[in-house]
XYZ file of C-alpha atoms in Angstrom:
683
model
C 0.036 0.057 -0.026
C 1.236 3.444 -0.983
C 0.561 6.513 1.201
C -1.751 7.934 -1.257
C -3.928 4.700 -0.978
C -4.953 5.393 2.673
C -8.439 6.193 1.020
C -8.872 2.357 0.553
C -8.892 1.634 4.484
C -12.130 0.949 5.557
C -12.881 0.314 9.294
C -16.102 -0.763 11.025
C -18.300 0.081 14.029
C -19.569 -2.284 16.786
C -22.429 -4.037 14.994
C -26.364 -4.281 16.127
C -28.608 -6.865 15.378
C -32.327 -6.728 14.735
C -34.524 -8.154 17.590
C -35.557 -10.970 15.258
C -31.845 -11.704 14.347
C -32.268 -11.571 10.603
C -30.399 -8.395 9.945
C -27.559 -6.306 11.458
C -26.431 -2.766 10.814
C -23.033 -1.378 11.095
C -21.189 1.824 10.129
C -18.177 1.762 7.741
C -15.661 4.746 7.619
C -12.650 5.543 5.505
C -10.081 8.448 5.342
C -11.308 10.886 2.467
C -8.505 13.234 1.056
C -11.363 15.022 -0.789
C -12.936 16.247 2.679
C -9.563 15.728 4.678
C -11.935 14.018 7.067
C -13.497 10.681 7.524
C -16.635 9.541 5.380
C -18.794 6.894 7.119
C -22.243 5.668 6.455
C -24.560 2.821 7.702
C -24.589 -0.452 6.113
C -27.537 -3.151 6.295
C -26.452 -6.770 6.415
C -28.746 -9.722 6.072
C -27.679 -12.554 8.419
C -28.451 -15.207 5.869
C -26.586 -13.272 3.154
C -29.854 -13.594 0.851
C -28.966 -10.130 -0.256
C -25.692 -8.456 -0.507
C -24.866 -5.591 2.136
C -26.204 -2.280 1.077
C -25.727 1.346 2.094
C -28.559 2.441 4.432
C -27.754 6.025 4.944
C -25.708 8.670 2.832
C -24.408 11.081 5.677
C -20.813 12.333 5.673
C -20.100 10.903 8.920
C -22.667 8.372 10.117
C -21.638 5.935 13.137
C -22.663 3.886 16.018
C -25.758 2.575 14.821
C -28.268 0.788 17.283
C -31.615 -1.122 16.634
C -34.386 -0.023 18.871
C -35.807 -2.658 21.160
C -38.723 -3.398 18.780
C -36.526 -3.184 15.705
C -38.459 -0.585 13.971
C -35.847 2.394 14.290
C -32.182 2.759 14.136
C -30.451 5.443 16.300
C -27.015 6.538 15.256
C -24.718 9.554 15.372
C -24.480 11.670 12.457
C -22.377 15.031 11.814
C -24.520 18.233 11.061
C -23.892 21.046 9.017
C -21.308 22.500 11.280
C -19.496 19.011 11.397
C -20.631 18.421 15.187
C -21.639 14.804 15.900
C -25.459 14.663 16.908
C -28.015 11.810 17.483
C -30.225 10.868 14.754
C -32.868 8.234 14.158
C -34.038 6.696 10.794
C -36.553 3.893 10.018
C -34.912 0.523 10.026
C -36.038 -0.218 6.336
C -34.571 2.989 5.248
C -35.673 6.546 4.692
C -34.696 10.192 5.562
C -32.901 10.361 9.069
C -34.177 12.787 11.848
C -31.676 14.718 13.825
C -32.851 14.806 17.459
C -30.043 16.957 19.073
C -28.225 20.261 18.378
C -25.700 20.173 21.049
C -22.994 22.765 20.687
C -20.141 20.267 21.514
C -22.046 17.245 20.223
C -23.183 13.883 21.606
C -20.721 11.321 22.836
C -22.639 7.941 23.093
C -26.104 6.727 23.709
C -28.355 3.896 24.895
C -31.950 2.903 24.102
C -34.322 2.378 27.126
C -36.007 -1.111 27.148
C -39.259 0.173 26.231
C -37.805 2.036 23.184
C -39.474 5.303 24.180
C -36.330 7.192 25.598
C -32.749 7.214 24.930
C -30.117 8.214 27.363
C -27.114 9.977 25.912
C -23.789 11.646 27.131
C -22.790 15.319 26.087
C -20.275 17.754 27.063
C -21.605 21.031 28.508
C -19.176 24.041 28.175
C -19.163 26.777 30.771
C -20.927 29.852 29.692
C -18.385 32.058 27.646
C -16.384 28.981 26.562
C -16.196 27.173 23.282
C -18.157 29.231 21.232
C -20.859 29.391 23.740
C -21.104 33.257 23.795
C -21.038 34.772 20.316
C -17.971 36.940 19.553
C -15.905 35.277 22.224
C -13.191 33.223 20.745
C -10.625 30.980 22.489
C -8.198 33.867 23.000
C -10.726 35.872 24.499
C -12.177 33.551 26.977
C -11.751 33.973 30.834
C -8.840 32.580 32.604
C -8.972 28.972 33.876
C -8.600 28.328 37.383
C -7.023 24.872 37.845
C -6.729 23.301 41.261
C -6.723 19.530 40.277
C -4.236 16.916 38.904
C -6.643 15.822 36.363
C -7.667 18.684 34.255
C -7.044 17.903 30.482
C -6.784 14.808 28.318
C -5.169 14.181 24.912
C -7.712 14.527 22.020
C -10.149 16.205 24.377
C -8.524 19.125 25.859
C -9.640 20.772 29.147
C -12.334 18.772 30.696
C -13.632 20.674 33.897
C -15.060 23.412 31.796
C -16.881 21.238 29.644
C -18.168 18.108 31.780
C -19.590 15.228 30.161
C -23.314 14.979 31.394
C -25.944 12.309 31.325
C -29.223 13.267 29.504
C -32.445 11.650 28.404
C -34.959 12.487 25.569
C -38.149 11.135 24.309
C -37.978 9.496 21.065
C -40.437 11.095 18.584
C -42.426 8.822 16.115
C -40.900 8.631 12.593
C -44.241 8.295 10.851
C -45.532 11.713 12.084
C -45.494 14.941 9.856
C -42.082 16.516 9.874
C -41.333 19.699 11.840
C -41.403 22.779 9.655
C -40.319 25.945 11.267
C -42.832 28.724 11.299
C -42.037 31.492 8.795
C -43.228 35.037 7.935
C -46.228 36.217 9.952
C -46.564 32.899 11.720
C -42.770 33.320 12.999
C -43.405 36.710 14.143
C -46.807 35.918 15.973
C -44.952 33.019 17.817
C -41.719 34.894 18.621
C -38.357 32.892 18.127
C -39.051 29.878 16.111
C -38.608 26.704 17.701
C -36.311 23.954 16.457
C -38.685 20.975 16.891
C -36.082 19.007 18.558
C -36.960 16.880 21.666
C -36.375 18.555 25.120
C -33.233 16.989 26.910
C -33.485 16.395 30.610
C -30.422 16.294 32.543
C -30.328 13.342 34.686
C -27.190 13.611 36.838
C -25.236 16.057 38.710
C -21.687 15.273 38.492
C -18.407 17.229 38.934
C -16.576 14.804 36.559
C -17.342 12.909 33.106
C -19.908 10.400 33.209
C -19.385 7.356 30.814
C -20.928 4.022 29.888
C -24.364 4.686 30.599
C -27.067 1.773 30.277
C -30.547 1.174 31.607
C -31.622 -1.280 34.010
C -33.777 -4.082 32.636
C -37.143 -2.470 34.023
C -35.864 0.758 32.765
C -36.298 2.668 36.084
C -32.583 3.567 36.446
C -29.679 4.545 34.316
C -26.282 3.091 35.548
C -23.073 4.592 34.373
C -19.227 4.978 35.299
C -17.648 8.102 36.724
C -15.052 9.266 39.364
C -17.294 11.080 41.976
C -15.701 9.879 45.320
C -13.847 11.897 47.659
C -10.071 12.267 46.750
C -10.966 11.247 43.200
C -8.420 13.647 41.875
C -5.501 11.730 43.218
C -6.382 8.189 42.085
C -7.472 6.126 39.029
C -10.593 4.807 40.459
C -13.930 5.074 38.746
C -17.010 3.644 40.295
C -20.526 2.502 39.032
C -23.466 4.849 39.952
C -27.018 5.050 38.964
C -29.901 7.830 38.724
C -33.483 7.429 38.338
C -34.666 7.538 34.514
C -37.611 9.445 35.119
C -39.233 11.812 37.887
C -37.073 14.688 39.110
C -34.059 15.725 36.775
C -30.589 16.362 37.813
C -30.582 14.148 40.775
C -27.578 13.189 42.930
C -25.948 9.729 41.710
C -26.592 6.767 44.055
C -23.326 4.745 44.457
C -23.732 0.937 43.424
C -20.154 -0.228 43.056
C -16.649 1.028 44.330
C -15.640 3.268 47.351
C -13.013 5.831 48.026
C -10.742 3.373 49.496
C -11.573 0.541 47.027
C -8.614 -1.272 45.498
C -10.479 -1.694 42.193
C -11.635 0.722 39.425
C -14.823 -0.346 37.536
C -16.391 0.663 34.377
C -18.682 -0.452 31.310
C -21.866 -1.858 33.419
C -23.918 -4.159 31.707
C -27.038 -6.426 32.807
C -27.441 -9.940 31.858
C -30.171 -10.927 29.721
C -32.356 -12.269 32.409
C -31.456 -9.132 34.645
C -29.818 -11.438 37.514
C -26.561 -9.809 37.264
C -24.759 -6.603 36.736
C -21.445 -7.194 34.750
C -18.625 -4.731 34.854
C -15.066 -4.513 33.830
C -12.684 -4.137 36.600
C -8.920 -3.345 37.161
C -7.031 -3.731 40.455
C -5.347 -0.438 41.368
C -4.249 -1.208 44.722
C -4.700 0.559 48.093
C -3.054 3.714 46.376
C -5.475 3.697 43.559
C -2.657 4.461 41.258
C -1.039 0.962 40.935
C -2.003 0.570 37.311
C 1.269 -0.939 35.695
C 0.465 -4.037 33.846
C -2.874 -4.665 35.851
C -4.998 -6.677 33.410
C -8.762 -5.769 33.223
C -11.094 -8.484 34.569
C -14.877 -9.269 33.985
C -16.557 -9.036 37.373
C -20.196 -8.961 38.706
C -22.526 -7.636 41.432
C -26.186 -8.348 42.147
C -28.541 -6.110 40.346
C -29.744 -4.169 43.319
C -26.140 -3.690 44.793
C -25.900 -0.308 46.571
C -22.491 1.004 47.774
C -20.804 -2.058 47.505
C -17.091 -1.910 47.777
C -15.677 -4.809 45.451
C -17.284 -7.034 42.917
C -16.902 -10.816 42.199
C -13.855 -11.447 39.813
C -14.698 -13.920 37.151
C -11.671 -14.112 34.986
C -7.924 -14.715 36.026
C -6.434 -11.149 36.293
C -2.863 -12.863 36.101
C -3.512 -14.732 32.596
C -6.197 -12.808 30.619
C -6.629 -9.170 29.786
C -9.945 -7.479 28.776
C -8.423 -3.883 28.533
C -9.507 -3.091 25.059
C -13.052 -4.287 25.618
C -15.118 -1.183 25.535
C -18.411 -2.801 26.196
C -19.751 -6.102 27.432
C -22.316 -7.669 25.387
C -25.105 -9.748 27.226
C -25.500 -13.297 25.603
C -27.369 -16.151 26.735
C -29.409 -16.263 29.866
C -26.718 -15.186 32.403
C -23.280 -14.529 30.435
C -21.598 -11.626 28.515
C -19.233 -11.598 25.572
C -15.892 -9.886 26.338
C -12.833 -8.935 24.075
C -9.441 -10.457 25.400
C -5.778 -9.496 24.246
C -3.898 -12.732 23.606
C -0.519 -12.920 22.132
C -1.098 -10.131 19.465
C -4.790 -11.144 18.740
C -8.108 -10.324 19.978
C -10.318 -13.133 21.108
C -14.183 -13.359 21.837
C -14.954 -14.911 25.195
C -17.943 -15.870 26.872
C -18.004 -15.314 30.704
C -20.650 -16.364 33.106
C -21.496 -15.738 36.772
C -20.719 -19.371 37.553
C -17.202 -18.906 35.994
C -17.920 -21.417 33.237
C -16.030 -19.315 30.581
C -15.247 -20.279 27.126
C -13.433 -19.066 24.141
C -15.742 -18.500 21.220
C -13.334 -17.212 18.344
C -9.701 -17.286 18.307
C -6.898 -17.136 15.410
C -4.874 -14.599 13.427
C -7.434 -11.813 13.802
C -8.438 -9.043 16.153
C -12.265 -8.861 17.315
C -12.969 -5.254 17.883
C -16.712 -5.408 18.893
C -19.496 -7.965 19.113
C -23.333 -8.017 19.141
C -25.733 -10.846 20.014
C -29.316 -11.570 19.837
C -31.039 -14.751 20.390
C -28.510 -17.267 18.833
C -26.780 -14.971 16.615
C -23.456 -13.441 17.449
C -21.708 -10.936 15.139
C -18.450 -9.680 15.347
C -16.492 -6.742 13.740
C -12.704 -7.717 13.185
C -9.769 -6.887 11.445
C -7.801 -9.924 9.714
C -4.506 -10.343 7.870
C -6.040 -9.032 4.739
C -8.645 -6.425 5.899
C -8.522 -3.497 8.417
C -12.185 -4.178 9.213
C -15.071 -6.625 8.392
C -18.226 -8.124 9.800
C -18.764 -11.914 10.169
C -21.220 -14.377 12.046
C -19.781 -16.705 14.795
C -20.761 -20.276 13.553
C -19.244 -22.813 15.900
C -15.529 -22.348 15.867
C -15.544 -20.346 12.625
C -16.549 -17.120 11.197
C -18.898 -16.481 8.218
C -17.804 -13.256 6.707
C -20.813 -10.968 5.878
C -18.647 -8.235 4.261
C -15.966 -7.370 1.959
C -14.997 -3.856 2.742
C -11.432 -4.647 1.748
C -12.186 -5.684 -1.853
C -10.894 -2.652 -3.533
C -7.910 -2.613 -1.090
C -7.000 -6.051 -2.227
C -7.526 -5.388 -5.748
C -5.424 -2.139 -5.818
C -2.445 -3.412 -3.427
C -0.524 -6.349 -2.564
C -0.190 -7.019 1.268
C 2.566 -8.609 3.146
C 1.432 -11.524 4.948
C 2.791 -12.030 8.514
C 5.320 -14.770 9.453
C 5.013 -15.585 13.148
C 8.353 -16.128 14.816
C 9.797 -16.461 18.272
C 13.530 -15.887 19.203
C 15.295 -16.051 22.537
C 16.679 -13.185 24.393
C 20.048 -13.149 25.851
C 18.577 -14.545 29.133
C 16.680 -17.360 27.215
C 13.280 -15.639 27.374
C 11.142 -16.056 24.343
C 10.313 -13.067 22.375
C 7.316 -13.482 20.175
C 6.482 -11.314 17.000
C 5.972 -11.358 13.236
C 8.149 -10.671 10.274
C 6.873 -9.039 7.168
C 8.832 -9.318 3.853
C 8.311 -6.965 0.743
C 7.923 -8.730 -2.502
C 11.233 -9.792 -4.292
C 14.176 -12.070 -3.358
C 16.159 -9.621 -1.296
C 18.089 -9.052 0.712
C 15.973 -6.375 1.859
C 16.758 -3.411 4.322
C 15.017 -4.033 7.673
C 12.940 -1.721 9.881
C 12.413 -2.678 13.411
C 9.138 -1.217 14.480
C 8.380 -0.696 17.992
C 4.655 -0.299 19.333
C 3.419 2.203 22.091
C 2.056 1.443 25.349
C 4.186 -0.163 26.600
C 1.097 -2.257 27.849
C 0.269 -2.803 24.181
C 0.848 -5.421 21.563
C 1.527 -6.070 17.807
C -0.491 -8.577 16.018
C -0.881 -10.424 12.761
C -3.754 -8.277 11.610
C -3.555 -5.645 8.808
C -1.689 -2.790 9.950
C -1.339 0.337 7.418
C 2.171 0.846 8.656
C 3.451 -2.358 7.891
C 2.062 -2.359 4.477
C 3.314 0.977 3.460
C 6.765 0.043 4.720
C 7.080 -3.269 2.972
C 5.501 -1.804 -0.384
C 8.439 0.396 -0.238
C 10.858 -2.371 -0.307
C 11.589 -2.723 3.580
C 11.221 -6.115 5.806
C 9.502 -4.965 8.834
C 9.860 -6.579 12.191
C 7.230 -6.210 14.846
C 7.409 -7.894 18.338
C 5.838 -7.841 21.778
C 9.007 -7.351 24.203
C 8.641 -7.655 27.921
C 6.308 -4.811 28.951
C 3.516 -5.421 26.445
C 0.130 -6.833 26.950
C -1.148 -10.182 25.696
C 1.096 -12.598 27.533
C 0.074 -12.386 31.180
C 0.723 -9.857 34.002
C 4.359 -10.915 34.605
C 5.272 -10.100 31.093
C 3.847 -6.806 31.362
C 5.282 -6.140 34.718
C 8.818 -7.096 33.850
C 10.199 -3.431 33.184
C 8.665 -1.726 36.136
C 11.196 0.883 37.044
C 13.563 -0.919 34.489
C 12.645 0.559 31.154
C 15.296 0.290 28.488
C 16.624 -3.070 29.977
C 14.770 -6.411 29.202
C 12.663 -4.677 26.553
C 15.786 -3.414 24.507
C 17.230 -6.855 24.848
C 14.226 -8.250 23.628
C 13.631 -6.121 20.387
C 17.348 -6.428 19.514
C 17.023 -10.206 20.064
C 14.144 -10.517 17.654
C 15.985 -8.376 14.967
C 19.168 -10.438 15.423
C 17.005 -13.867 15.404
C 15.053 -12.553 12.333
C 18.087 -11.684 10.365
C 20.025 -14.713 11.062
C 16.878 -16.965 10.288
C 16.368 -15.428 6.960
C 18.846 -14.545 4.453
C 16.370 -12.264 2.468
C 16.692 -9.865 5.625
C 19.881 -7.835 5.253
C 21.171 -7.440 8.971
C 23.746 -4.668 7.743
C 20.947 -2.330 6.609
C 18.515 -1.621 9.498
C 16.660 1.098 10.780
C 14.465 1.518 13.802
C 11.376 3.518 14.490
C 8.481 3.728 17.055
C 5.787 6.074 18.600
C 5.024 7.001 22.189
C 6.617 4.218 24.147
C 8.123 2.840 20.787
C 9.543 6.421 20.346
C 11.097 6.065 23.935
C 12.699 2.735 23.160
C 13.835 3.829 19.695
C 15.630 6.897 21.345
C 17.019 4.842 24.163
C 18.128 2.043 22.005
C 19.940 4.342 19.625
C 22.019 6.000 22.472
C 23.288 2.481 23.367
C 23.425 0.855 19.828
C 25.102 2.336 17.003
C 24.271 -0.324 14.296
C 21.034 1.557 12.653
C 21.596 3.477 9.514
C 18.659 5.792 10.696
C 15.927 6.095 13.340
C 12.523 7.830 13.615
C 11.212 8.929 17.067
C 7.741 9.793 16.945
C 5.592 11.416 19.989
C 8.206 9.947 22.251
C 8.222 9.676 25.930
C 11.663 11.168 26.145
C 12.205 12.712 29.576
C 10.587 11.074 32.518
C 11.437 14.291 34.728
C 9.512 16.933 32.601
C 6.650 14.227 31.641
C 5.536 14.765 35.308
C 3.498 18.208 35.078
C 3.142 18.411 31.479
C 1.475 15.216 30.399
C -2.205 14.573 31.122
C -0.991 11.129 32.665
C 2.430 12.340 33.894
C 1.378 12.672 37.504
C 1.329 8.760 38.029
C 2.643 7.305 34.875
C 6.347 8.270 34.972
C 6.798 7.370 38.594
C 5.008 3.922 38.111
C 7.609 2.915 35.109
C 10.659 4.738 35.931
C 10.555 5.180 39.723
C 11.362 8.123 41.851
C 15.115 7.639 42.479
C 16.908 10.320 40.316
C 19.820 8.135 39.503
C 17.557 5.372 38.468
C 15.171 7.557 36.335
C 18.537 9.113 34.460
C 19.441 5.551 33.878
C 16.278 4.842 32.126
C 16.103 8.333 30.408
C 16.737 8.770 26.748
C 17.206 12.734 27.306
C 20.011 11.734 29.918
C 21.848 9.651 27.398
C 21.307 11.939 24.447
C 24.978 12.892 24.230
C 25.817 9.216 22.990
C 23.369 9.163 19.930
C 25.271 9.125 16.603
C 22.256 7.781 14.426
C 20.457 10.093 12.012
C 17.240 10.779 13.679
C 13.821 12.033 12.445
C 11.660 13.447 15.140
C 7.831 13.594 14.525
C 5.366 15.179 16.828
C 1.943 16.767 17.087
C 1.602 20.229 18.352
C -1.637 19.430 20.413
C -0.049 16.186 21.984
C -1.154 16.260 25.796
C -0.040 12.649 26.313
C 3.630 13.116 25.284
C 3.932 16.817 25.133
C 5.591 18.897 22.637
C 8.392 19.903 24.788
C 9.547 16.212 24.831
C 10.285 16.454 21.115
C 11.426 20.127 21.260
C 14.188 19.505 23.792
C 15.256 16.236 22.126
C 15.689 17.825 18.781
C 17.636 20.785 20.066
C 19.760 18.487 22.076
C 20.629 16.285 19.046
C 21.367 19.372 16.977
C 23.887 20.556 19.782
C 25.669 17.264 19.698
C 25.948 17.415 15.884
C 23.563 14.635 15.076
C 21.922 14.643 11.892
C 18.459 15.260 12.688
C 15.139 16.894 11.468
C 11.794 17.862 13.158
C 8.460 17.440 11.413
C 5.760 19.009 13.468
C 2.016 18.510 12.698
C -0.385 21.472 13.702
C -3.998 20.677 14.709
C -3.104 16.882 15.725
C -3.018 15.082 18.993
C -1.121 12.026 20.322
C -3.362 9.775 18.085
C -2.176 11.225 14.645
C -1.051 8.026 13.132
C -4.377 6.326 13.640
C -7.090 9.327 13.834
C -5.229 12.271 12.428
C -6.867 14.050 9.340
C -6.297 11.885 6.194
C -3.832 14.569 4.602
C -1.576 14.777 7.805
C -1.586 10.696 7.760
C -0.411 10.586 4.278
C 2.157 13.336 4.790
C 3.413 11.457 7.809
C 4.033 8.320 5.705
C 5.767 10.532 3.000
C 8.146 12.030 5.590
C 9.124 8.696 7.107
C 9.624 7.010 3.649
C 11.638 9.891 2.579
C 13.794 10.012 5.656
C 14.676 6.251 5.477
C 15.109 6.323 1.490
C 17.830 8.974 2.428
C 19.762 6.924 4.879
C 18.500 3.354 4.187
C 17.715 3.210 0.486
C 16.247 -0.062 -0.954
C 17.975 -1.653 -3.873
C 16.724 -0.935 -7.220
C 15.032 -4.396 -7.478
C 13.210 -3.431 -4.374
C 12.090 -0.167 -5.853
C 10.584 -1.979 -9.046
C 8.916 -4.463 -6.713
C 7.514 -1.700 -4.859
C 5.951 -0.171 -7.878
C 4.719 -3.355 -9.097
C 2.430 -3.344 -6.035
C 0.087 -0.751 -7.362
C -1.096 -2.932 -10.218
């Protein structure tokens, strides 16, 4: 794949299944260079595949579809004329959608009430005078912010306490009625200000912090959600489960359901079993301090449905062996179980978890399950695979029956490099697991050692645009999961606690050496190294201690643990957990402290709006390399946050690839044969 072919990458949302189990709806989105945004619509899928998938809506950015309980209506999110995401509904058979909200900062997520008459949604409400709420008052003219908390902004979100995410409900209008038409002329003058015809929103909860993960109780009387509202919430990572009445007096004080100020767990994503007998949640042990997060794997837990102010839940999964961190929502399935998504050795499995602990693996293999839906006996998943970044499939026994082929054009227009799974031993004998991607042609090929972020994250065999772009350019790409990564149990993730740049560096270099020794098509004498976030950290740390690399690319890096505290949105707890508090130990793990040892030509790439690894990390690193005579360049993207490579604007994502390829072509050029092969991939 070439950078200019990013438009061919289609990803899919969580699916929703009709009550009778015959149909499903999903949103599909792709980068669009024409609008420099992401284009997405809803697609209708026949479960029996009696008809091919068809486009149900034609909005510019439609997402997150959900069938109503009776199946007559689909609610979803749609960008309005100002590009702000609002709640909309459309008849399940198709038709003209109706917008239900006009929120200044948009709608985040929503849930149907069991009777289908109401929807609960979360939306940010700006303080008066901020974010365009007062005409003529732009960002530079707003009043000063008074900050007294550790948590006051987040990457990709910005400041949070002046636009808290609140919980609302609205009554769902009937789609069959006459549409609202605003009065005009003499009628408008008689009535005064013309109404907008939108349902009235009722605020349901008074909360000083963001509300998330809302869901209705089975009887529709309560709305459950996750939030950090306990005393001392600003100094820990605990979130708890609360509830408020769904009717009656609005804007009520939330009632605690699960978690306390001194609980050793944090909880989120409440969902009831289908029979209503169990309230399942996702939980993570954070210790007595409330910030002991490092390599703490997420578990599936539960409490009785009427639990009030319960300190801790019952844990149903092995927190040392299985991790459900990337599971955004539990899905009720069967009578008393839920579906959950597990990170396992670079893949994403679908598990069924029950209150009795009779858990089972439903889907596994060389794929990553991103989301699931279940209705009656039908289980539908959204997933990526070796050859596609996003498809929907029905689970049938141990196999998947694919309903979509969103990657058809991608596979027609490009050739992809299939992953070769490999394991090589580190110097201490520890097995390092990962994947080798080779470009077309016989080689020997120059090699790029690509290091993932996190560090408690993972690379896998599924389609990855970076891998495909680099292999198309003629590079072999190595991607492994060193100690510190997720997907291999807690001990694996915990191994680099206050020891960053030790075992993890040994592991990635061992994988590089092992792969080059095992495969003559890989040229061990022509090697580059790159990575983002933690991958940027380990790249910068490695080139300060190893000088074998022809070139390096350090992107959005965690480069100075000292200044990270106080500048990063997570700096107040992250740096201490990973690098400790002893100044000498911190320096031993710091790329900035070892900067004078770097000799490798290094490209530094960062986003101006990165609050996770703040811009000063890159600026100081760049200036330091320049001062020490290292060949370096600094590429800075305006208007982007930490997630540029995944969610940045399409043109910036394309330009990012072009800058990276140009840098490595300068210091690590491919052979003429590899260049010819690269061109042939466009056929």
